[in-house]
Amino acid sequence: MSPIASDRNLPVVSPTDLPGDYDATVDPKVGLDGLPGALGADPPLAPTTDFLNELEKESRQLESATPTEILRWAVDRYAPKFTMATAFGPEGMTIIHMLAQIAPETPIFNLDTGYQFEETLQLRERVKERYGIEVEFKLPELSVEAFEKANGGPMYQTDPNRCCFERKLKVLHRAAQGWHAWASAIRRDQSPDRAKAPIVGWDKKFHLVKISPLANWTKKDVWSLITKEDIPYNPLHDRGYPSIGCQPCTRAVMAGEDERAGRWSGFQKTECGLHSS
Ligand code: SF4
């Protein structure tokens, strides 16, 4: 067993110890080489029944902890196999700010679909200037030009689900491979699906431990900290964009509209599939 595992008493087990009903398969179209998420880590971390029970217990104990305390716990427990994916939203910026105080060495990455707003891309530079943290861009296999050429034009106009699969989900599955845990910026009050999120739990979609330090926070809590600490944020939020994704699939919302009404407007789609179970 590696020092990483033994130092932290992680129940490092082989994927062959998985409970019989655990499905570790990832869509073959993702093209993963080896096992997904933490199952493909060195050493592998697998969700045995005992480990899941332990996560549940730890999650309950962390319910009253502050987001910074939760992140500190995550770093103590899982670094250097702890990472974070960010779309540079207000919640993600808040977590980056907290990590900069307690563990600035935490690897952070962004899925650069090639369709992000210039204002979003600039946030990477602002994070670097403010915190000295270099967020890594994870790119799809094909450039936008090659992707559109291969598919007869912009796929977001005809099949946004497949476009998200090709340019976000595939990239994220590959990026999640080899880590034990990652931080998520979701809040429980964002949707009925997210309302069930534990502070710490097993991410069945990407196969690693998911830590949600802001689960108990409200939008107001997030923006209060951003204002108080002068945390960089996307200037599009001041121009009517409460939720920001790729440029072609995001519009400003009108007064009274739902926060996510500007995402994939005109399609029966509200999530890119990263956080839904
Ligand atoms: S949000 Fe739009 S442009 Fe971005 S990956 Fe999904 S469908 Fe494609």
mmCIF file of C-alpha atoms and ligand atoms in Angstrom:
data_model
loop_
_atom_site.group_PDB
_atom_site.id
_atom_site.type_symbol
_atom_site.label_atom_id
_atom_site.label_comp_id
_atom_site.label_asym_id
_atom_site.label_seq_id
_atom_site.Cartn_x
_atom_site.Cartn_y
_atom_site.Cartn_z
ATOM 1 C CA MET A 1 0.000 0.000 0.000
ATOM 2 C CA SER A 2 1.362 3.443 -0.848
ATOM 3 C CA PRO A 3 2.234 5.983 1.869
ATOM 4 C CA ILE A 4 -0.614 8.148 0.592
ATOM 5 C CA ALA A 5 -3.144 5.538 1.470
ATOM 6 C CA SER A 6 -1.653 4.312 4.736
ATOM 7 C CA ASP A 7 -1.021 7.811 6.141
ATOM 8 C CA ARG A 8 -4.664 8.692 5.819
ATOM 9 C CA ASN A 9 -6.161 5.324 6.647
ATOM 10 C CA LEU A 10 -8.019 5.254 3.365
ATOM 11 C CA PRO A 11 -9.665 1.917 2.767
ATOM 12 C CA VAL A 12 -7.757 1.320 -0.418
ATOM 13 C CA VAL A 13 -9.197 -1.723 -2.058
ATOM 14 C CA SER A 14 -9.109 -3.332 -5.421
ATOM 15 C CA PRO A 15 -12.000 -2.746 -7.817
ATOM 16 C CA THR A 16 -12.527 -6.507 -7.629
ATOM 17 C CA ASP A 17 -13.804 -5.913 -4.057
ATOM 18 C CA LEU A 18 -16.717 -3.874 -5.356
ATOM 19 C CA PRO A 19 -20.191 -4.795 -4.149
ATOM 20 C CA GLY A 20 -21.848 -7.126 -6.653
ATOM 21 C CA ASP A 21 -24.434 -4.571 -7.750
ATOM 22 C CA TYR A 22 -21.921 -1.792 -8.395
ATOM 23 C CA ASP A 23 -21.787 -0.815 -12.039
ATOM 24 C CA ALA A 24 -18.393 0.633 -12.919
ATOM 25 C CA THR A 25 -18.971 0.762 -16.644
ATOM 26 C CA VAL A 26 -18.650 4.066 -18.440
ATOM 27 C CA ASP A 27 -20.167 4.631 -21.877
ATOM 28 C CA PRO A 28 -17.650 2.957 -24.226
ATOM 29 C CA LYS A 29 -17.888 6.052 -26.436
ATOM 30 C CA VAL A 30 -15.951 7.929 -23.711
ATOM 31 C CA GLY A 31 -12.965 5.827 -24.778
ATOM 32 C CA LEU A 32 -11.404 5.452 -21.318
ATOM 33 C CA ASP A 33 -8.202 3.521 -21.088
ATOM 34 C CA GLY A 34 -8.559 1.553 -17.831
ATOM 35 C CA LEU A 35 -11.018 1.915 -14.980
ATOM 36 C CA PRO A 36 -12.872 5.189 -14.324
ATOM 37 C CA GLY A 37 -12.364 7.753 -11.555
ATOM 38 C CA ALA A 38 -10.875 6.521 -8.295
ATOM 39 C CA LEU A 39 -11.143 2.902 -9.435
ATOM 40 C CA GLY A 40 -8.430 3.752 -11.957
ATOM 41 C CA ALA A 41 -6.265 5.608 -9.406
ATOM 42 C CA ASP A 42 -2.961 4.432 -7.989
ATOM 43 C CA PRO A 43 -3.740 3.067 -5.449
ATOM 44 C CA PRO A 44 -7.335 2.399 -6.458
ATOM 45 C CA LEU A 45 -10.145 3.494 -4.166
ATOM 46 C CA ALA A 46 -13.376 1.557 -4.512
ATOM 47 C CA PRO A 47 -16.811 2.108 -2.937
ATOM 48 C CA THR A 48 -17.137 -0.931 -0.723
ATOM 49 C CA THR A 49 -20.139 -1.031 1.573
ATOM 50 C CA ASP A 50 -17.957 -0.202 4.595
ATOM 51 C CA PHE A 51 -16.410 2.762 2.798
ATOM 52 C CA LEU A 52 -19.806 4.123 1.744
ATOM 53 C CA ASN A 53 -21.060 3.793 5.326
ATOM 54 C CA GLU A 54 -18.021 5.672 6.519
ATOM 55 C CA LEU A 55 -18.604 8.459 3.981
ATOM 56 C CA GLU A 56 -22.196 8.755 5.157
ATOM 57 C CA LYS A 57 -21.067 9.097 8.757
ATOM 58 C CA GLU A 58 -18.422 11.684 7.865
ATOM 59 C CA SER A 59 -20.942 13.604 5.792
ATOM 60 C CA ARG A 60 -23.323 13.808 8.755
ATOM 61 C CA GLN A 61 -20.517 15.019 11.009
ATOM 62 C CA LEU A 62 -19.608 17.728 8.490
ATOM 63 C CA GLU A 63 -23.173 19.092 8.226
ATOM 64 C CA SER A 64 -22.435 21.840 10.740
ATOM 65 C CA ALA A 65 -18.930 22.596 9.473
ATOM 66 C CA THR A 66 -18.119 25.731 7.482
ATOM 67 C CA PRO A 67 -17.159 25.348 3.801
ATOM 68 C CA THR A 68 -13.535 26.110 4.672
ATOM 69 C CA GLU A 69 -13.557 23.439 7.386
ATOM 70 C CA ILE A 70 -15.034 20.953 4.915
ATOM 71 C CA LEU A 71 -12.351 21.772 2.361
ATOM 72 C CA ARG A 72 -9.633 21.471 4.982
ATOM 73 C CA TRP A 73 -10.993 18.041 5.890
ATOM 74 C CA ALA A 74 -11.020 17.057 2.210
ATOM 75 C CA VAL A 75 -7.427 18.181 1.703
ATOM 76 C CA ASP A 76 -6.231 16.395 4.869
ATOM 77 C CA ARG A 77 -8.041 13.273 3.862
ATOM 78 C CA TYR A 78 -7.494 13.042 0.107
ATOM 79 C CA ALA A 79 -4.657 15.299 -1.110
ATOM 80 C CA PRO A 80 -2.673 14.836 -3.286
ATOM 81 C CA LYS A 81 -5.491 12.837 -4.891
ATOM 82 C CA PHE A 82 -7.969 15.673 -4.425
ATOM 83 C CA THR A 83 -8.938 17.946 -7.308
ATOM 84 C CA MET A 84 -11.620 20.350 -8.447
ATOM 85 C CA ALA A 85 -13.372 21.079 -11.740
ATOM 86 C CA THR A 86 -14.640 24.608 -12.197
ATOM 87 C CA ALA A 87 -16.687 26.512 -14.753
ATOM 88 C CA PHE A 88 -15.670 29.733 -12.953
ATOM 89 C CA GLY A 89 -19.205 30.308 -11.635
ATOM 90 C CA PRO A 90 -19.688 32.332 -8.434
ATOM 91 C CA GLU A 91 -19.741 29.185 -6.289
ATOM 92 C CA GLY A 92 -16.592 27.830 -7.932
ATOM 93 C CA MET A 93 -14.820 31.163 -7.499
ATOM 94 C CA THR A 94 -15.751 31.074 -3.821
ATOM 95 C CA ILE A 95 -14.215 27.617 -3.422
ATOM 96 C CA ILE A 96 -11.079 28.671 -5.322
ATOM 97 C CA HIS A 97 -10.782 31.616 -2.916
ATOM 98 C CA MET A 98 -11.029 29.267 0.080
ATOM 99 C CA LEU A 99 -8.564 26.773 -1.388
ATOM 100 C CA ALA A 100 -6.137 29.608 -2.055
ATOM 101 C CA GLN A 101 -6.073 30.226 1.711
ATOM 102 C CA ILE A 102 -5.674 26.629 2.848
ATOM 103 C CA ALA A 103 -4.290 24.535 -0.030
ATOM 104 C CA PRO A 104 -3.337 26.594 -3.089
ATOM 105 C CA GLU A 105 -1.480 23.592 -4.505
ATOM 106 C CA THR A 106 -4.803 21.787 -5.135
ATOM 107 C CA PRO A 107 -5.020 20.989 -8.865
ATOM 108 C CA ILE A 108 -7.997 22.790 -10.435
ATOM 109 C CA PHE A 109 -9.186 22.389 -14.007
ATOM 110 C CA ASN A 110 -11.749 23.807 -16.395
ATOM 111 C CA LEU A 111 -13.464 22.036 -19.288
ATOM 112 C CA ASP A 112 -12.643 24.285 -22.173
ATOM 113 C CA THR A 113 -15.214 23.271 -24.755
ATOM 114 C CA GLY A 114 -13.938 25.890 -27.175
ATOM 115 C CA TYR A 115 -17.293 27.642 -26.902
ATOM 116 C CA GLN A 116 -16.820 29.482 -23.595
ATOM 117 C CA PHE A 117 -17.305 33.244 -23.300
ATOM 118 C CA GLU A 118 -14.193 35.393 -23.510
ATOM 119 C CA GLU A 119 -15.161 36.792 -20.082
ATOM 120 C CA THR A 120 -15.050 33.240 -18.667
ATOM 121 C CA LEU A 121 -11.643 32.524 -20.189
ATOM 122 C CA GLN A 122 -10.324 35.778 -18.741
ATOM 123 C CA LEU A 123 -11.248 34.562 -15.263
ATOM 124 C CA ARG A 124 -8.459 32.005 -15.529
ATOM 125 C CA GLU A 125 -6.010 34.891 -15.857
ATOM 126 C CA ARG A 126 -7.640 36.808 -13.036
ATOM 127 C CA VAL A 127 -7.359 33.737 -10.760
ATOM 128 C CA LYS A 128 -3.680 33.462 -11.655
ATOM 129 C CA GLU A 129 -3.066 37.143 -10.910
ATOM 130 C CA ARG A 130 -4.996 37.163 -7.649
ATOM 131 C CA TYR A 131 -4.040 33.775 -6.185
ATOM 132 C CA GLY A 132 -1.093 32.478 -8.216
ATOM 133 C CA ILE A 133 -3.220 29.432 -9.067
ATOM 134 C CA GLU A 134 -2.997 28.141 -12.633
ATOM 135 C CA VAL A 135 -6.290 26.514 -13.570
ATOM 136 C CA GLU A 136 -5.625 23.859 -16.186
ATOM 137 C CA PHE A 137 -7.736 23.817 -19.328
ATOM 138 C CA LYS A 138 -8.896 20.320 -20.304
ATOM 139 C CA LEU A 139 -9.679 20.184 -23.990
ATOM 140 C CA PRO A 140 -11.766 17.887 -26.178
ATOM 141 C CA GLU A 141 -9.874 15.833 -28.739
ATOM 142 C CA LEU A 142 -10.998 17.988 -31.661
ATOM 143 C CA SER A 143 -10.763 21.739 -32.032
ATOM 144 C CA VAL A 144 -14.061 23.546 -32.624
ATOM 145 C CA GLU A 145 -13.190 23.906 -36.284
ATOM 146 C CA ALA A 146 -12.402 20.197 -36.766
ATOM 147 C CA PHE A 147 -15.443 19.162 -34.681
ATOM 148 C CA GLU A 148 -17.851 21.280 -36.696
ATOM 149 C CA LYS A 149 -16.289 20.165 -39.965
ATOM 150 C CA ALA A 150 -16.619 16.507 -38.966
ATOM 151 C CA ASN A 151 -20.249 16.968 -37.954
ATOM 152 C CA GLY A 152 -21.568 19.158 -40.727
ATOM 153 C CA GLY A 153 -21.753 22.342 -38.646
ATOM 154 C CA PRO A 154 -22.346 23.424 -35.056
ATOM 155 C CA MET A 155 -23.804 20.441 -33.179
ATOM 156 C CA TYR A 156 -25.163 22.669 -30.386
ATOM 157 C CA GLN A 157 -27.818 23.842 -32.869
ATOM 158 C CA THR A 158 -29.061 20.362 -33.711
ATOM 159 C CA ASP A 159 -28.138 18.003 -30.863
ATOM 160 C CA PRO A 160 -26.937 19.822 -27.738
ATOM 161 C CA ASN A 161 -27.001 16.619 -25.663
ATOM 162 C CA ARG A 162 -24.474 14.996 -27.946
ATOM 163 C CA CYS A 163 -22.452 18.188 -28.156
ATOM 164 C CA CYS A 164 -22.256 18.288 -24.311
ATOM 165 C CA PHE A 165 -21.335 14.603 -24.300
ATOM 166 C CA GLU A 166 -18.521 15.085 -26.799
ATOM 167 C CA ARG A 167 -17.138 18.360 -25.501
ATOM 168 C CA LYS A 168 -17.832 18.142 -21.753
ATOM 169 C CA LEU A 169 -18.707 14.684 -20.430
ATOM 170 C CA LYS A 170 -16.052 12.765 -22.328
ATOM 171 C CA VAL A 171 -13.410 15.249 -21.259
ATOM 172 C CA LEU A 172 -14.606 15.160 -17.669
ATOM 173 C CA HIS A 173 -14.603 11.354 -17.467
ATOM 174 C CA ARG A 174 -11.002 11.379 -18.643
ATOM 175 C CA ALA A 175 -10.078 14.208 -16.271
ATOM 176 C CA ALA A 176 -11.658 12.374 -13.301
ATOM 177 C CA GLN A 177 -9.613 9.244 -13.850
ATOM 178 C CA GLY A 178 -6.838 8.731 -11.315
ATOM 179 C CA TRP A 179 -8.147 10.976 -8.510
ATOM 180 C CA HIS A 180 -9.720 9.835 -5.249
ATOM 181 C CA ALA A 181 -11.935 12.850 -4.609
ATOM 182 C CA TRP A 182 -13.075 16.144 -6.070
ATOM 183 C CA ALA A 183 -14.807 19.266 -4.876
ATOM 184 C CA SER A 184 -18.139 20.237 -6.329
ATOM 185 C CA ALA A 185 -19.623 23.740 -6.183
ATOM 186 C CA ILE A 186 -23.271 22.685 -6.016
ATOM 187 C CA ARG A 187 -25.743 24.148 -3.522
ATOM 188 C CA ARG A 188 -28.752 22.201 -2.286
ATOM 189 C CA ASP A 189 -31.130 25.068 -2.963
ATOM 190 C CA GLN A 190 -30.327 25.095 -6.698
ATOM 191 C CA SER A 191 -32.655 22.260 -7.745
ATOM 192 C CA PRO A 192 -34.666 19.317 -6.349
ATOM 193 C CA ASP A 193 -31.938 16.968 -7.623
ATOM 194 C CA ARG A 194 -29.177 18.915 -5.900
ATOM 195 C CA ALA A 195 -31.281 19.196 -2.700
ATOM 196 C CA LYS A 196 -30.404 15.559 -1.959
ATOM 197 C CA ALA A 197 -26.643 16.066 -2.221
ATOM 198 C CA PRO A 198 -24.641 14.982 0.834
ATOM 199 C CA ILE A 199 -21.628 17.013 1.960
ATOM 200 C CA VAL A 200 -19.511 13.957 1.197
ATOM 201 C CA GLY A 201 -20.655 11.058 -0.914
ATOM 202 C CA TRP A 202 -19.702 8.708 -3.686
ATOM 203 C CA ASP A 203 -20.111 10.154 -7.165
ATOM 204 C CA LYS A 204 -21.634 7.219 -9.030
ATOM 205 C CA LYS A 205 -21.351 8.897 -12.377
ATOM 206 C CA PHE A 206 -17.634 9.685 -12.252
ATOM 207 C CA HIS A 207 -16.658 7.053 -9.649
ATOM 208 C CA LEU A 208 -14.895 9.071 -6.985
ATOM 209 C CA VAL A 209 -15.642 10.829 -3.705
ATOM 210 C CA LYS A 210 -17.553 14.059 -4.226
ATOM 211 C CA ILE A 211 -17.271 16.816 -1.626
ATOM 212 C CA SER A 212 -19.768 19.671 -1.744
ATOM 213 C CA PRO A 213 -18.576 22.314 0.744
ATOM 214 C CA LEU A 214 -21.288 24.795 -0.296
ATOM 215 C CA ALA A 215 -24.181 22.338 -0.052
ATOM 216 C CA ASN A 216 -25.688 24.257 2.875
ATOM 217 C CA TRP A 217 -25.001 27.715 1.492
ATOM 218 C CA THR A 218 -27.475 29.970 -0.275
ATOM 219 C CA LYS A 219 -26.859 32.171 -3.278
ATOM 220 C CA LYS A 220 -26.846 35.094 -0.844
ATOM 221 C CA ASP A 221 -24.075 33.495 1.232
ATOM 222 C CA VAL A 222 -21.973 33.067 -1.902
ATOM 223 C CA TRP A 223 -22.424 36.631 -3.118
ATOM 224 C CA SER A 224 -21.888 38.073 0.389
ATOM 225 C CA LEU A 225 -18.462 36.438 0.509
ATOM 226 C CA ILE A 226 -17.646 37.531 -3.054
ATOM 227 C CA THR A 227 -18.460 41.130 -2.131
ATOM 228 C CA LYS A 228 -16.752 41.041 1.259
ATOM 229 C CA GLU A 229 -13.532 39.471 -0.017
ATOM 230 C CA ASP A 230 -13.571 41.086 -3.465
ATOM 231 C CA ILE A 231 -13.394 37.660 -5.107
ATOM 232 C CA PRO A 232 -13.095 37.844 -8.924
ATOM 233 C CA TYR A 233 -16.301 36.876 -10.734
ATOM 234 C CA ASN A 234 -17.616 36.765 -14.269
ATOM 235 C CA PRO A 235 -18.716 40.288 -15.329
ATOM 236 C CA LEU A 236 -21.570 38.701 -17.322
ATOM 237 C CA HIS A 237 -23.356 38.209 -13.998
ATOM 238 C CA ASP A 238 -23.814 41.995 -13.912
ATOM 239 C CA ARG A 239 -25.316 41.922 -17.411
ATOM 240 C CA GLY A 240 -28.265 39.605 -16.824
ATOM 241 C CA TYR A 241 -26.550 36.206 -16.964
ATOM 242 C CA PRO A 242 -27.120 34.436 -13.614
ATOM 243 C CA SER A 243 -25.978 31.053 -14.984
ATOM 244 C CA ILE A 244 -23.173 30.907 -17.544
ATOM 245 C CA GLY A 245 -22.185 28.019 -19.774
ATOM 246 C CA CYS A 246 -21.005 27.991 -23.358
ATOM 247 C CA GLN A 247 -21.618 31.162 -25.313
ATOM 248 C CA PRO A 248 -23.942 29.674 -27.993
ATOM 249 C CA CYS A 249 -26.139 27.995 -25.341
ATOM 250 C CA THR A 250 -26.466 30.856 -22.855
ATOM 251 C CA ARG A 251 -28.556 33.990 -23.024
ATOM 252 C CA ALA A 252 -29.353 36.718 -20.532
ATOM 253 C CA VAL A 253 -32.581 36.182 -18.553
ATOM 254 C CA MET A 254 -35.458 38.600 -18.155
ATOM 255 C CA ALA A 255 -36.748 39.822 -14.792
ATOM 256 C CA GLY A 256 -38.861 37.094 -13.202
ATOM 257 C CA GLU A 257 -37.388 34.257 -15.280
ATOM 258 C CA ASP A 258 -35.793 31.236 -13.655
ATOM 259 C CA GLU A 259 -32.012 31.511 -13.070
ATOM 260 C CA ARG A 260 -31.316 28.743 -15.562
ATOM 261 C CA ALA A 261 -33.860 29.860 -18.176
ATOM 262 C CA GLY A 262 -30.992 31.262 -20.217
ATOM 263 C CA ARG A 263 -29.287 27.874 -20.589
ATOM 264 C CA TRP A 264 -30.133 25.890 -23.750
ATOM 265 C CA SER A 265 -33.076 28.207 -24.280
ATOM 266 C CA GLY A 266 -35.456 26.643 -26.811
ATOM 267 C CA PHE A 267 -34.370 23.064 -25.991
ATOM 268 C CA GLN A 268 -35.777 20.604 -23.439
ATOM 269 C CA LYS A 269 -32.441 20.669 -21.634
ATOM 270 C CA THR A 270 -31.501 22.263 -18.341
ATOM 271 C CA GLU A 271 -28.320 20.427 -17.278
ATOM 272 C CA CYS A 272 -25.215 19.412 -19.173
ATOM 273 C CA GLY A 273 -25.244 16.049 -17.381
ATOM 274 C CA LEU A 274 -22.295 16.672 -15.079
ATOM 275 C CA HIS A 275 -24.250 16.948 -11.831
ATOM 276 C CA SER A 276 -27.412 14.981 -12.574
ATOM 277 C CA SER A 277 -27.403 11.407 -11.316
HETATM 278 S S1 SF4 B 1 -23.218 23.921 -23.653
HETATM 279 FE FE1 SF4 B 1 -23.684 24.076 -25.855
HETATM 280 S S2 SF4 B 1 -21.760 24.472 -26.932
HETATM 281 FE FE2 SF4 B 1 -21.278 23.806 -24.829
HETATM 282 S S3 SF4 B 1 -20.892 21.647 -25.037
HETATM 283 FE FE3 SF4 B 1 -23.060 21.848 -24.475
HETATM 284 S S4 SF4 B 1 -24.221 22.006 -26.390
HETATM 285 FE FE4 SF4 B 1 -22.013 22.257 -26.869
#
